[in-house]
Amino acid sequence: MTAHIAFFNNKGGVGKTSLVYHCAFMFAEQGFRVLAVDLDPQSNLSIMALDESRLEALWPDNEHPLTTYGAVAPLFDGTGDVSSAHIEPLSNRLGLLVGDLALSRIEDDLSTEWPRCLEGRERAFRVTTAFWRVIEEAARRHQADVVLLDVGPNLGAINRAALVASSHVVMPVAPDLFSLQGLKNLGPVLRKWRSTWVAALQQAPRALGAMPQGEMAPVGYVLMQHAERLGRPTKAYAKWQKRLPIAYRKSVLNIASEDLLASDQNQIQRIKHYRSLMPMAMEARKPMFSLRSADGAIGAHQTNVQQCYDDFSALVDAIADRTGIKEAV
């Protein structure tokens, strides 16, 4: 079964979308077939991946049939069920389900139908699993080895439906107080969503067929934008970085422990802030690790490009290992 990996933190500004974007391209670079899914109404992943002229074509003034919203709109409009989603090609192996601000229109319906799943109501299950059914069909069509979901920084109904569609969760965090508080909020909420969905599945009408299991299994966290001097975290961030392992174990894994472990197995990777590379990458519409001299990456920039490549290569290797993604042929 294809792994559906959501990148999720209810704190914004930690570099989550950039992480999804670069992981998607790195998985493809390593030979995997990848489906990236933009389920954030702000559509930052789509904005990062596509130029303005293409976005204008995908977001016309009337309906948006080629976006994630367009694929689920018939169900929420009461005119039918979900439809086959357009897959926007980003490379030979990488496709994107394009985001849409209009997704915010379905938030209330998703919220209303969630508790009705416990009553076994058919429409409640159709609504709650809408994203999963669209993604599953698109993943089969794309022959995806892995699906990466970008979601917004909140604990709302859209994200709950996205997490129901996810087998695994990667949590990007920054070494600061806000990320620490985010982990404390996120862990209990994920457990509640998971347990509620497990209970709801017992009431699901058999006629609906296959359902997402909503495992939402924590993969670990990625430490983003850490500041270092001479290879060590700066004092401003060091204290928060030291507390993150404890917060993750207690809040996300529900392991009561105040012990600082010599080796934090839950930290998947650390990704530095490649400040000088990101503007070049945005201008070139390519990942930072793919920048070349023609893009302006000359001199010391090339060293950073190689380090960026090594960092993301190690990150996707670790994610593939932890989620059981089969090695690409």
Steps between C-alpha positions, in 0.01 A plus 500: 500500500625849412608703802299821546726732700361825639739778603319665785554750778235735635763776522562690180828639374719195568575432132248217459407570139862542394572167668221322308612659174862396538417152630270444202772590252763300690282188510456541123875559460561167672273318255169492686173596338355776716160664535504829691162618629427861594217497756581838652242760390786751488645282219862587582632174355330569168626859501853377564484237227324686218548833328237770506373443147434133568329578830279754324393230257427256784310764702263668249228739612226235497537133597833328569465145360877435499563553873448294815184699564375426150536127565287505817260780404220279355466319834486818705274676249254210514531429128689170517803337655872574479653501154838406355760763588728673253868412558727792414838367383802654672751246367498155341434332835338781700139612473304758700135520604463877488375694802212745505384779730146373437576202728410731787137480382468136607636544853156531660362194321802293604454616858126421505534151352790381721292406808231346277750231397451354850131466411584302185359758258604435142549862394712566807744232387494621140583854611768403753675266254470732198868598501613141549291370212627771265860440606474121476365513146763754391780300665393186311485691174841656563638165622635686801745340740437773755244776560604817684227724643547866583238632743440829674630596847180445699287234665191558287267264317687513166817383668313234693367355174851521353644313799228234472638448148855464635687190605791696649577845640830690486519805725720794396602706804717800573715534814273750675230525765219506241599166347524353848145614574392375160617148582314512831178583315554271205567169672175474700293622205647237266426226752142623537446514124648153460290342775180668379557377145573145618169504688319648199631228267302245699183680386598548134243367251651201319360619170755782500786255454861573598567767759816680614627360827618839621812363666669843521808315627765746625820463297703755695583868477726706275685787665474795262698819462732433792768764543854379560838648574810283462272198462306561822153652547506864607412566863161651411382171348699242694269488801190443286680243288584311818136496613348386170584128543323490837197689368473267201516184713251629756248675274518310171604150609328523841814379679533658843870576528707802596827326416735649243614211285853484361354429156164641390358235268192713429695777329507391136732773375609858551461738207685828517363826369658539156423871492705590194369210292125532550452823298697345212291183518174695494618699200614186316189296599712209615620350832800661668706183456449516121638851456782544250741778413257623232250561782751714689634227730871572462797488737401424858139448391600176330625362832164582655317339206693177556436509876131561432495200266667282762260618773185425301637175363562380857155626606303314235709187558403513868132566424491213250658268754264601781185479289585181313507655154644246262820593322433639156593273209 
